Amino acid sequence: GDRRDLHSFPTRRSSDLVLGALKRLSYYEILEVVAPFVPAPLIDKATSLGYRHWLMKKGEGEFRVYFSLEVEE
């Protein structure tokens, strides 16, 4: 999978980077996003575009969101 660390990017630019990476994601690939907060608007947008996600809190000020394409059965 791919990884994006959002700690050093302004919010708007980081969302654009992640959405661009999501569009290049293939089935069975996972995109890991590391952020200092829960990126709720990004999660909402990705979900509306058909991506699944799961969230893990790794420590104070570090969240990991994993995205994958929704697989139709």
Short mmCIF file of the N, C-alpha and C atoms (twelve columns), coordinates in Angstrom:
data_MODEL
# 
_entry.id   MODEL 
# 
loop_
_atom_site.group_PDB 
_atom_site.id 
_atom_site.type_symbol 
_atom_site.label_atom_id 
_atom_site.label_alt_id 
_atom_site.label_comp_id 
_atom_site.label_asym_id 
_atom_site.label_seq_id 
_atom_site.Cartn_x 
_atom_site.Cartn_y 
_atom_site.Cartn_z 
_atom_site.pdbx_PDB_model_num 
ATOM 1   N N  . GLY A 1  0.822   -1.200 0.000  1 
ATOM 2   C CA . GLY A 1  0.000   0.000  0.000  1 
ATOM 3   C C  . GLY A 1  0.852   1.244  0.000  1 
ATOM 4   N N  . ASP A 2  0.177   2.347  0.063  1 
ATOM 5   C CA . ASP A 2  0.799   3.662  0.026  1 
ATOM 6   C C  . ASP A 2  0.604   4.313  1.387  1 
ATOM 7   N N  . ARG A 3  1.416   5.322  1.684  1 
ATOM 8   C CA . ARG A 3  1.299   6.006  2.973  1 
ATOM 9   C C  . ARG A 3  1.410   7.501  2.762  1 
ATOM 10  N N  . ARG A 4  0.560   8.253  3.438  1 
ATOM 11  C CA . ARG A 4  0.610   9.705  3.414  1 
ATOM 12  C C  . ARG A 4  0.642   10.199 4.853  1 
ATOM 13  N N  . ASP A 5  1.609   11.070 5.175  1 
ATOM 14  C CA . ASP A 5  1.707   11.654 6.505  1 
ATOM 15  C C  . ASP A 5  1.242   13.099 6.416  1 
ATOM 16  N N  . LEU A 6  0.170   13.426 7.115  1 
ATOM 17  C CA . LEU A 6  -0.433  14.750 7.005  1 
ATOM 18  C C  . LEU A 6  0.090   15.745 8.031  1 
ATOM 19  N N  . HIS A 7  1.047   15.372 8.860  1 
ATOM 20  C CA . HIS A 7  1.544   16.267 9.897  1 
ATOM 21  C C  . HIS A 7  2.144   17.552 9.333  1 
ATOM 22  N N  . SER A 8  2.745   17.491 8.161  1 
ATOM 23  C CA . SER A 8  3.471   18.657 7.649  1 
ATOM 24  C C  . SER A 8  2.761   19.386 6.509  1 
ATOM 25  N N  . PHE A 9  1.495   19.053 6.249  1 
ATOM 26  C CA . PHE A 9  0.775   19.696 5.154  1 
ATOM 27  C C  . PHE A 9  -0.398  20.508 5.683  1 
ATOM 28  N N  . PRO A 10 -0.675  21.660 5.071  1 
ATOM 29  C CA . PRO A 10 -1.901  22.376 5.423  1 
ATOM 30  C C  . PRO A 10 -3.113  21.493 5.110  1 
ATOM 31  N N  . THR A 11 -4.193  21.699 5.819  1 
ATOM 32  C CA . THR A 11 -5.360  20.821 5.719  1 
ATOM 33  C C  . THR A 11 -5.879  20.672 4.297  1 
ATOM 34  N N  . ARG A 12 -6.070  21.770 3.576  1 
ATOM 35  C CA . ARG A 12 -6.634  21.693 2.227  1 
ATOM 36  C C  . ARG A 12 -5.712  20.910 1.295  1 
ATOM 37  N N  . ARG A 13 -4.428  21.190 1.352  1 
ATOM 38  C CA . ARG A 13 -3.473  20.497 0.478  1 
ATOM 39  C C  . ARG A 13 -3.401  19.012 0.831  1 
ATOM 40  N N  . SER A 14 -3.446  18.691 2.116  1 
ATOM 41  C CA . SER A 14 -3.368  17.287 2.513  1 
ATOM 42  C C  . SER A 14 -4.574  16.513 2.011  1 
ATOM 43  N N  . SER A 15 -5.751  17.106 2.062  1 
ATOM 44  C CA . SER A 15 -6.950  16.437 1.541  1 
ATOM 45  C C  . SER A 15 -6.810  16.172 0.052  1 
ATOM 46  N N  . ASP A 16 -6.298  17.148 -0.684 1 
ATOM 47  C CA . ASP A 16 -6.096  16.972 -2.131 1 
ATOM 48  C C  . ASP A 16 -5.107  15.848 -2.413 1 
ATOM 49  N N  . LEU A 17 -4.034  15.776 -1.630 1 
ATOM 50  C CA . LEU A 17 -3.030  14.709 -1.812 1 
ATOM 51  C C  . LEU A 17 -3.641  13.334 -1.555 1 
ATOM 52  N N  . VAL A 18 -4.417  13.226 -0.483 1 
ATOM 53  C CA . VAL A 18 -5.015  11.931 -0.144 1 
ATOM 54  C C  . VAL A 18 -6.056  11.532 -1.184 1 
ATOM 55  N N  . LEU A 19 -6.903  12.460 -1.598 1 
ATOM 56  C CA . LEU A 19 -7.920  12.131 -2.607 1 
ATOM 57  C C  . LEU A 19 -7.265  11.712 -3.922 1 
ATOM 58  N N  . GLY A 20 -6.157  12.349 -4.280 1 
ATOM 59  C CA . GLY A 20 -5.420  11.950 -5.481 1 
ATOM 60  C C  . GLY A 20 -4.864  10.543 -5.340 1 
ATOM 61  N N  . ALA A 21 -4.336  10.230 -4.164 1 
ATOM 62  C CA . ALA A 21 -3.795  8.885  -3.923 1 
ATOM 63  C C  . ALA A 21 -4.920  7.847  -3.932 1 
ATOM 64  N N  . LEU A 22 -6.083  8.202  -3.397 1 
ATOM 65  C CA . LEU A 22 -7.216  7.273  -3.403 1 
ATOM 66  C C  . LEU A 22 -7.641  6.931  -4.832 1 
ATOM 67  N N  . LYS A 23 -7.623  7.921  -5.703 1 
ATOM 68  C CA . LYS A 23 -8.041  7.685  -7.091 1 
ATOM 69  C C  . LYS A 23 -7.106  6.719  -7.818 1 
ATOM 70  N N  . ARG A 24 -5.866  6.618  -7.352 1 
ATOM 71  C CA . ARG A 24 -4.897  5.699  -7.968 1 
ATOM 72  C C  . ARG A 24 -4.885  4.331  -7.289 1 
ATOM 73  N N  . LEU A 25 -5.672  4.178  -6.247 1 
ATOM 74  C CA . LEU A 25 -5.693  2.935  -5.485 1 
ATOM 75  C C  . LEU A 25 -6.344  1.815  -6.282 1 
ATOM 76  N N  . SER A 26 -5.717  0.667  -6.292 1 
ATOM 77  C CA . SER A 26 -6.277  -0.517 -6.948 1 
ATOM 78  C C  . SER A 26 -7.006  -1.357 -5.914 1 
ATOM 79  N N  . TYR A 27 -7.847  -2.270 -6.410 1 
ATOM 80  C CA . TYR A 27 -8.503  -3.197 -5.495 1 
ATOM 81  C C  . TYR A 27 -7.433  -3.966 -4.729 1 
ATOM 82  N N  . TYR A 28 -7.715  -4.224 -3.478 1 
ATOM 83  C CA . TYR A 28 -6.835  -4.983 -2.576 1 
ATOM 84  C C  . TYR A 28 -5.584  -4.216 -2.169 1 
ATOM 85  N N  . GLU A 29 -5.517  -2.923 -2.488 1 
ATOM 86  C CA . GLU A 29 -4.454  -2.063 -1.965 1 
ATOM 87  C C  . GLU A 29 -5.036  -1.262 -0.807 1 
ATOM 88  N N  . ILE A 30 -4.165  -0.847 0.097  1 
ATOM 89  C CA . ILE A 30 -4.582  -0.056 1.249  1 
ATOM 90  C C  . ILE A 30 -3.744  1.220  1.298  1 
ATOM 91  N N  . LEU A 31 -4.405  2.337  1.514  1 
ATOM 92  C CA . LEU A 31 -3.727  3.614  1.703  1 
ATOM 93  C C  . LEU A 31 -3.739  3.928  3.198  1 
ATOM 94  N N  . GLU A 32 -2.567  4.166  3.768  1 
ATOM 95  C CA . GLU A 32 -2.455  4.544  5.176  1 
ATOM 96  C C  . GLU A 32 -2.229  6.048  5.255  1 
ATOM 97  N N  . VAL A 33 -3.053  6.714  6.058  1 
ATOM 98  C CA . VAL A 33 -2.921  8.153  6.268  1 
ATOM 99  C C  . VAL A 33 -2.607  8.375  7.745  1 
ATOM 100 N N  . VAL A 34 -1.530  9.105  8.011  1 
ATOM 101 C CA . VAL A 34 -1.137  9.435  9.379  1 
ATOM 102 C C  . VAL A 34 -1.477  10.906 9.596  1 
ATOM 103 N N  . ALA A 35 -2.244  11.193 10.659 1 
ATOM 104 C CA . ALA A 35 -2.691  12.562 10.903 1 
ATOM 105 C C  . ALA A 35 -2.622  12.890 12.396 1 
ATOM 106 N N  . PRO A 36 -2.484  14.183 12.728 1 
ATOM 107 C CA . PRO A 36 -2.442  14.587 14.135 1 
ATOM 108 C C  . PRO A 36 -3.831  14.686 14.768 1 
ATOM 109 N N  . PHE A 37 -4.879  14.434 13.982 1 
ATOM 110 C CA . PHE A 37 -6.261  14.510 14.441 1 
ATOM 111 C C  . PHE A 37 -7.083  13.562 13.579 1 
ATOM 112 N N  . VAL A 38 -8.316  13.306 13.964 1 
ATOM 113 C CA . VAL A 38 -9.200  12.480 13.138 1 
ATOM 114 C C  . VAL A 38 -9.657  13.347 11.961 1 
ATOM 115 N N  . PRO A 39 -9.269  13.005 10.730 1 
ATOM 116 C CA . PRO A 39 -9.630  13.825 9.571  1 
ATOM 117 C C  . PRO A 39 -11.063 13.517 9.090  1 
ATOM 118 N N  . ALA A 40 -12.045 13.902 9.905  1 
ATOM 119 C CA . ALA A 40 -13.447 13.551 9.639  1 
ATOM 120 C C  . ALA A 40 -13.947 13.990 8.261  1 
ATOM 121 N N  . PRO A 41 -13.686 15.224 7.805  1 
ATOM 122 C CA . PRO A 41 -14.168 15.603 6.467  1 
ATOM 123 C C  . PRO A 41 -13.576 14.723 5.356  1 
ATOM 124 N N  . LEU A 42 -12.316 14.368 5.501  1 
ATOM 125 C CA . LEU A 42 -11.666 13.495 4.525  1 
ATOM 126 C C  . LEU A 42 -12.303 12.104 4.540  1 
ATOM 127 N N  . ILE A 43 -12.555 11.579 5.719  1 
ATOM 128 C CA . ILE A 43 -13.203 10.271 5.843  1 
ATOM 129 C C  . ILE A 43 -14.599 10.309 5.212  1 
ATOM 130 N N  . ASP A 44 -15.350 11.364 5.490  1 
ATOM 131 C CA . ASP A 44 -16.698 11.506 4.911  1 
ATOM 132 C C  . ASP A 44 -16.643 11.548 3.388  1 
ATOM 133 N N  . LYS A 45 -15.716 12.318 2.845  1 
ATOM 134 C CA . LYS A 45 -15.590 12.440 1.383  1 
ATOM 135 C C  . LYS A 45 -15.209 11.097 0.771  1 
ATOM 136 N N  . ALA A 46 -14.217 10.431 1.352  1 
ATOM 137 C CA . ALA A 46 -13.772 9.139  0.824  1 
ATOM 138 C C  . ALA A 46 -14.903 8.112  0.874  1 
ATOM 139 N N  . THR A 47 -15.670 8.112  1.966  1 
ATOM 140 C CA . THR A 47 -16.792 7.187  2.102  1 
ATOM 141 C C  . THR A 47 -17.842 7.456  1.020  1 
ATOM 142 N N  . SER A 48 -18.101 8.730  0.748  1 
ATOM 143 C CA . SER A 48 -19.087 9.075  -0.280 1 
ATOM 144 C C  . SER A 48 -18.628 8.666  -1.680 1 
ATOM 145 N N  . LEU A 49 -17.308 8.499  -1.854 1 
ATOM 146 C CA . LEU A 49 -16.758 8.079  -3.144 1 
ATOM 147 C C  . LEU A 49 -16.626 6.559  -3.261 1 
ATOM 148 N N  . GLY A 50 -17.047 5.833  -2.216 1 
ATOM 149 C CA . GLY A 50 -17.043 4.378  -2.290 1 
ATOM 150 C C  . GLY A 50 -15.827 3.698  -1.681 1 
ATOM 151 N N  . TYR A 51 -15.117 4.387  -0.788 1 
ATOM 152 C CA . TYR A 51 -13.967 3.790  -0.114 1 
ATOM 153 C C  . TYR A 51 -14.353 3.376  1.291  1 
ATOM 154 N N  . ARG A 52 -13.795 2.256  1.747  1 
ATOM 155 C CA . ARG A 52 -13.958 1.820  3.134  1 
ATOM 156 C C  . ARG A 52 -12.824 2.427  3.938  1 
ATOM 157 N N  . HIS A 53 -13.007 2.552  5.235  1 
ATOM 158 C CA . HIS A 53 -11.924 3.049  6.083  1 
ATOM 159 C C  . HIS A 53 -11.998 2.402  7.454  1 
ATOM 160 N N  . TRP A 54 -10.884 2.415  8.129  1 
ATOM 161 C CA . TRP A 54 -10.844 2.071  9.541  1 
ATOM 162 C C  . TRP A 54 -9.804  2.964  10.180 1 
ATOM 163 N N  . LEU A 55 -10.003 3.247  11.462 1 
ATOM 164 C CA . LEU A 55 -9.233  4.255  12.176 1 
ATOM 165 C C  . LEU A 55 -8.579  3.639  13.405 1 
ATOM 166 N N  . MET A 56 -7.333  4.021  13.640 1 
ATOM 167 C CA . MET A 56 -6.618  3.584  14.848 1 
ATOM 168 C C  . MET A 56 -5.951  4.797  15.489 1 
ATOM 169 N N  . LYS A 57 -6.075  4.913  16.791 1 
ATOM 170 C CA . LYS A 57 -5.335  5.943  17.523 1 
ATOM 171 C C  . LYS A 57 -4.040  5.307  18.010 1 
ATOM 172 N N  . LYS A 58 -2.914  5.835  17.539 1 
ATOM 173 C CA . LYS A 58 -1.614  5.254  17.875 1 
ATOM 174 C C  . LYS A 58 -0.994  5.900  19.108 1 
ATOM 175 N N  . GLY A 59 -1.404  7.102  19.424 1 
ATOM 176 C CA . GLY A 59 -0.852  7.813  20.572 1 
ATOM 177 C C  . GLY A 59 -1.444  9.199  20.611 1 
ATOM 178 N N  . GLU A 60 -1.013  9.991  21.554 1 
ATOM 179 C CA . GLU A 60 -1.514  11.355 21.662 1 
ATOM 180 C C  . GLU A 60 -1.120  12.140 20.410 1 
ATOM 181 N N  . GLY A 61 -2.107  12.604 19.686 1 
ATOM 182 C CA . GLY A 61 -1.836  13.391 18.482 1 
ATOM 183 C C  . GLY A 61 -1.395  12.583 17.280 1 
ATOM 184 N N  . GLU A 62 -1.665  11.289 17.266 1 
ATOM 185 C CA . GLU A 62 -1.342  10.482 16.085 1 
ATOM 186 C C  . GLU A 62 -2.459  9.472  15.822 1 
ATOM 187 N N  . PHE A 63 -3.100  9.680  14.682 1 
ATOM 188 C CA . PHE A 63 -4.165  8.796  14.228 1 
ATOM 189 C C  . PHE A 63 -3.772  8.206  12.886 1 
ATOM 190 N N  . ARG A 64 -4.165  6.976  12.674 1 
ATOM 191 C CA . ARG A 64 -3.923  6.324  11.383 1 
ATOM 192 C C  . ARG A 64 -5.267  5.926  10.802 1 
ATOM 193 N N  . VAL A 65 -5.489  6.343  9.567  1 
ATOM 194 C CA . VAL A 65 -6.706  5.975  8.858  1 
ATOM 195 C C  . VAL A 65 -6.275  5.132  7.667  1 
ATOM 196 N N  . TYR A 66 -6.922  4.003  7.506  1 
ATOM 197 C CA . TYR A 66 -6.621  3.104  6.397  1 
ATOM 198 C C  . TYR A 66 -7.811  3.106  5.455  1 
ATOM 199 N N  . PHE A 67 -7.536  3.284  4.172  1 
ATOM 200 C CA . PHE A 67 -8.583  3.318  3.158  1 
ATOM 201 C C  . PHE A 67 -8.381  2.190  2.167  1 
ATOM 202 N N  . SER A 68 -9.481  1.635  1.689  1 
ATOM 203 C CA . SER A 68 -9.442  0.660  0.601  1 
ATOM 204 C C  . SER A 68 -10.710 0.828  -0.213 1 
ATOM 205 N N  . LEU A 69 -10.665 0.326  -1.443 1 
ATOM 206 C CA . LEU A 69 -11.840 0.363  -2.295 1 
ATOM 207 C C  . LEU A 69 -12.894 -0.602 -1.758 1 
ATOM 208 N N  . GLU A 70 -14.132 -0.196 -1.846 1 
ATOM 209 C CA . GLU A 70 -15.228 -1.076 -1.456 1 
ATOM 210 C C  . GLU A 70 -15.313 -2.195 -2.486 1 
ATOM 211 N N  . VAL A 71 -15.247 -3.427 -2.044 1 
ATOM 212 C CA . VAL A 71 -15.295 -4.575 -2.951 1 
ATOM 213 C C  . VAL A 71 -16.724 -5.076 -3.028 1 
ATOM 214 N N  . GLU A 72 -17.254 -5.090 -4.233 1 
ATOM 215 C CA . GLU A 72 -18.614 -5.609 -4.411 1 
ATOM 216 C C  . GLU A 72 -18.580 -7.117 -4.477 1 
ATOM 217 N N  . GLU A 73 -19.539 -7.726 -3.809 1 
ATOM 218 C CA . GLU A 73 -19.566 -9.192 -3.769 1 
ATOM 219 C C  . GLU A 73 -20.595 -9.736 -4.727 1 
# 
